[in-house]
Coordinates of C-alpha atoms in Angstrom, one line a residue:
M1 CA -50.4 -6.5 15.6
R2 CA -50.1 -10.2 16.5
K3 CA -46.9 -12.3 16.4
I4 CA -47.4 -14.9 13.8
E5 CA -45.3 -17.9 13.0
V6 CA -46.0 -19.4 9.5
C7 CA -45.4 -23.0 8.7
C8 CA -43.6 -23.0 5.3
T9 CA -42.3 -25.7 3.0
S10 CA -40.3 -23.6 0.5
L11 CA -38.5 -20.4 -0.2
D12 CA -41.5 -19.1 -2.2
E13 CA -43.7 -19.7 0.9
A14 CA -41.1 -18.1 3.2
R15 CA -41.2 -15.0 1.0
E16 CA -45.0 -14.9 1.3
A17 CA -44.7 -15.1 5.1
A18 CA -42.2 -12.3 5.2
A19 CA -44.3 -10.1 2.9
G20 CA -47.4 -10.6 5.2
G21 CA -45.6 -9.6 8.3
A22 CA -44.7 -12.9 10.0
I23 CA -42.1 -12.8 12.7
R24 CA -40.9 -16.3 12.1
I25 CA -41.3 -19.4 10.0
E26 CA -41.3 -23.1 10.9
L27 CA -39.6 -24.6 7.8
C28 CA -40.6 -28.2 7.1
S29 CA -41.4 -30.6 4.3
A30 CA -44.4 -33.0 3.7
I31 CA -46.9 -30.8 5.5
T32 CA -49.8 -33.2 4.7
C33 CA -48.4 -35.7 7.2
G34 CA -47.7 -33.0 9.8
G35 CA -44.3 -32.2 8.5
V36 CA -40.9 -33.7 8.4
T37 CA -37.4 -32.3 8.3
P38 CA -36.9 -30.2 5.1
S39 CA -33.9 -30.8 2.8
H40 CA -30.6 -29.1 3.5
G41 CA -31.0 -27.3 0.2
T42 CA -34.3 -25.8 1.2
I43 CA -32.8 -24.6 4.5
Q44 CA -29.8 -23.0 2.8
S45 CA -32.0 -21.3 0.1
V46 CA -34.3 -19.7 2.7
L47 CA -31.3 -18.6 4.8
A48 CA -29.5 -17.2 1.8
A49 CA -32.6 -15.1 0.9
K50 CA -32.2 -13.0 4.1
L51 CA -35.9 -12.4 4.5
G52 CA -35.7 -10.6 7.8
L53 CA -37.6 -13.1 9.9
D54 CA -36.4 -15.9 12.2
V55 CA -36.1 -19.4 10.6
N56 CA -36.9 -22.3 12.8
V57 CA -36.6 -25.8 11.3
L58 CA -38.8 -28.8 12.1
I59 CA -36.7 -31.8 13.1
R60 CA -38.7 -35.0 12.5
A61 CA -37.1 -38.0 10.9
R62 CA -40.3 -39.5 9.4
D63 CA -44.1 -39.4 9.4
G64 CA -46.2 -41.4 11.9
G65 CA -45.8 -41.3 15.7
F66 CA -43.1 -39.7 17.8
C67 CA -41.5 -42.8 19.4
Y68 CA -38.1 -42.9 17.8
S69 CA -35.3 -45.6 17.5
A70 CA -31.8 -44.8 18.5
A71 CA -30.8 -44.5 14.8
E72 CA -33.6 -42.0 14.2
V73 CA -32.5 -39.9 17.1
E74 CA -29.0 -39.9 15.7
T75 CA -30.3 -38.8 12.3
M76 CA -32.2 -35.9 14.0
C77 CA -29.2 -34.9 16.0
R78 CA -27.1 -34.7 12.8
D79 CA -29.8 -32.6 11.1
I80 CA -29.8 -30.3 14.1
E81 CA -26.0 -30.0 13.9
F82 CA -26.4 -29.0 10.2
C83 CA -29.1 -26.4 11.1
R84 CA -26.8 -24.9 13.8
Q85 CA -23.9 -24.6 11.5
A86 CA -26.1 -23.2 8.7
G87 CA -27.2 -20.4 11.0
V88 CA -30.9 -21.0 11.7
N89 CA -32.6 -19.3 14.6
G90 CA -34.0 -22.5 16.2
V91 CA -35.2 -26.0 15.8
V92 CA -38.6 -27.6 16.5
I93 CA -38.3 -31.0 18.3
G94 CA -40.3 -33.6 20.2
A95 CA -40.2 -37.3 21.1
L96 CA -42.4 -39.6 23.2
T97 CA -41.9 -42.9 25.0
P98 CA -44.1 -45.9 24.0
A99 CA -46.2 -45.1 27.1
G100 CA -46.9 -41.5 25.7
D101 CA -44.6 -39.7 28.1
I102 CA -41.9 -37.2 27.1
D103 CA -38.8 -39.1 26.0
M104 CA -36.4 -37.1 28.1
N105 CA -33.3 -39.0 26.9
A106 CA -34.0 -38.4 23.2
C107 CA -35.0 -34.8 23.7
S108 CA -31.9 -34.1 25.8
K109 CA -29.7 -35.4 23.0
M110 CA -31.4 -33.2 20.5
I111 CA -31.2 -30.2 22.7
A112 CA -27.5 -30.8 23.4
A113 CA -26.9 -30.9 19.6
A114 CA -28.8 -27.6 19.2
G115 CA -26.4 -25.7 21.5
D116 CA -27.7 -22.1 21.9
L117 CA -30.5 -22.4 19.3
S118 CA -34.1 -21.6 20.2
I119 CA -36.0 -24.8 21.0
T120 CA -39.7 -25.3 20.3
F121 CA -41.4 -28.5 21.5
H122 CA -43.8 -29.5 18.7
R123 CA -47.3 -31.0 18.7
A124 CA -46.1 -34.4 20.0
F125 CA -47.4 -32.8 23.2
D126 CA -50.9 -33.0 21.8
I127 CA -50.9 -36.8 22.0
C128 CA -48.9 -37.2 25.2
N129 CA -50.0 -38.8 28.4
A130 CA -50.4 -36.6 31.5
P131 CA -50.1 -33.1 29.8
Y132 CA -49.3 -31.2 33.0
V133 CA -46.5 -33.5 33.9
A134 CA -45.3 -33.3 30.3
L135 CA -45.4 -29.5 30.4
E136 CA -43.1 -29.5 33.5
Q137 CA -40.7 -31.9 31.8
I138 CA -40.6 -29.7 28.7
I139 CA -39.8 -26.7 30.8
D140 CA -37.2 -28.7 32.7
L141 CA -35.6 -29.6 29.4
G142 CA -35.1 -25.9 28.7
C143 CA -37.4 -25.5 25.8
H144 CA -38.4 -21.9 25.0
R145 CA -41.7 -22.6 23.4
L146 CA -44.5 -25.2 23.2
L147 CA -46.6 -25.5 20.0
T148 CA -50.0 -27.0 20.9
S149 CA -53.6 -27.3 19.8
G150 CA -54.6 -27.9 23.4
Q151 CA -54.8 -31.7 22.7
Q152 CA -57.7 -31.2 20.4
V153 CA -58.2 -31.3 16.6
S154 CA -57.7 -27.6 16.4
A155 CA -56.5 -24.7 18.5
E156 CA -60.0 -23.3 18.5
C157 CA -61.4 -26.5 20.0
G158 CA -58.6 -26.6 22.5
A159 CA -58.6 -22.9 23.4
D160 CA -59.8 -23.3 27.0
F161 CA -57.1 -25.9 27.7
I162 CA -54.5 -23.7 26.1
A163 CA -55.5 -20.9 28.3
D164 CA -55.1 -23.2 31.3
L165 CA -51.6 -24.3 30.1
I166 CA -50.6 -20.6 29.8
A167 CA -51.7 -20.0 33.3
H168 CA -49.9 -23.1 34.6
A169 CA -46.7 -22.2 32.8
N170 CA -46.7 -18.8 34.5
A171 CA -44.4 -17.2 31.9
R172 CA -41.7 -20.0 32.2
I173 CA -42.3 -21.0 28.6
I174 CA -44.1 -19.5 25.6
I175 CA -47.3 -21.5 24.8
M176 CA -48.1 -21.0 21.1
P177 CA -51.5 -22.1 19.8
G178 CA -51.5 -23.8 16.4
A179 CA -53.7 -26.1 14.2
G180 CA -56.5 -24.7 12.2
I181 CA -55.8 -21.0 13.0
N182 CA -57.1 -18.7 10.3
P183 CA -58.3 -15.1 9.9
N184 CA -61.9 -16.1 10.9
N185 CA -61.0 -17.6 14.3
I186 CA -57.8 -16.0 15.4
A187 CA -59.4 -13.2 17.3
K188 CA -61.6 -15.7 19.3
I189 CA -58.5 -17.9 20.1
H190 CA -56.5 -14.8 21.1
S191 CA -59.3 -13.6 23.4
I192 CA -59.8 -17.0 25.1
T193 CA -56.1 -17.9 25.5
G194 CA -54.3 -14.5 25.8
A195 CA -51.5 -16.1 23.9
A196 CA -48.6 -13.9 22.7
E197 CA -47.7 -15.9 19.6
F198 CA -49.7 -18.0 17.0
H199 CA -48.8 -20.6 14.5
S200 CA -50.6 -21.1 11.2
T201 CA -50.0 -22.4 7.6
A202 CA -51.8 -19.2 6.4
A203 CA -52.6 -21.3 3.3
V204 CA -54.8 -21.0 0.3
D205 CA -55.6 -23.6 -2.5
T206 CA -54.5 -22.9 -6.0
A207 CA -54.7 -25.0 -9.2
D208 CA -51.5 -26.7 -10.4
S209 CA -51.1 -25.6 -14.0
A210 CA -48.9 -28.6 -14.9
Y211 CA -50.1 -31.0 -17.5
R212 CA -51.0 -34.5 -16.3
G213 CA -52.7 -37.6 -17.6
K214 CA -56.2 -38.4 -16.3
A215 CA -55.7 -42.1 -15.3
V216 CA -53.0 -41.7 -12.6
S217 CA -53.2 -39.8 -9.3
F218 CA -50.3 -39.1 -6.9
A219 CA -52.4 -37.3 -4.3
A220 CA -53.3 -39.0 -1.0
N221 CA -56.8 -37.8 -1.7
P222 CA -57.5 -38.2 -5.4
Q223 CA -60.1 -35.5 -5.2
R224 CA -57.3 -33.0 -4.5
E225 CA -55.2 -34.0 -7.5
G226 CA -54.0 -30.8 -9.1
I227 CA -54.6 -28.7 -6.1
I228 CA -51.6 -27.0 -4.4
R229 CA -52.0 -25.6 -0.9
H230 CA -49.5 -22.9 0.0
S231 CA -48.9 -20.0 2.4
A232 CA -50.1 -16.7 1.1
G233 CA -48.9 -13.2 2.2
A234 CA -52.4 -11.8 2.2
I235 CA -53.6 -14.4 4.7
V236 CA -50.5 -13.8 6.9
S237 CA -51.3 -10.1 6.9
Q238 CA -54.9 -10.8 8.0
L239 CA -53.6 -13.0 10.8
V240 CA -51.2 -10.2 11.9
N241 CA -53.7 -7.3 11.7
N242 CA -57.2 -8.6 12.2

């Protein structure tokens, strides 16, 4: 059985992740832009449900890049403090400088706000400059886990580089492949990387049954108007067991 972390945006999805055998969720909002910090209400609802898995919360003030203003870092630190007080297992953070290096100052502030929470550095790593230097900086910060696609469009494409990162890390940090992982490719990625944990949305498309007029679209891609993508327990189970 594989250790699977599922990226979820709601209590309903978190329940699907738990039913499928996930060990942990990364809770976020606005997954179509890579995710931003979920609402406090969503965090509280998932924790109150006591689903029997770890809840890590994505801390990201906005969509776009990962170079943040002082005000945005302050906002993220406040969200982290809320998460710590609410009782989450961990937070998922990351920040870069304008030159594409790890923003050690911003990350240190967020880690200080997290206290003894588990810390995952997110896929900001995948667009950073000098990844081996960045890996050492992330380890020096005290992060417990790095989520990465191997600086490629998907973890499958980046599998060889992920394997090299795991070897370079030498068990000093967990390297967790993520991006495009599904039941059809997870065995291949597992075989190449030897990773111990994997990250996936474990998602399926379903039709939104709500009525809507035909002239107006609110979807970023109008061709996907009326389509909802959500985590599914059956997909999680395949990732865990296949």
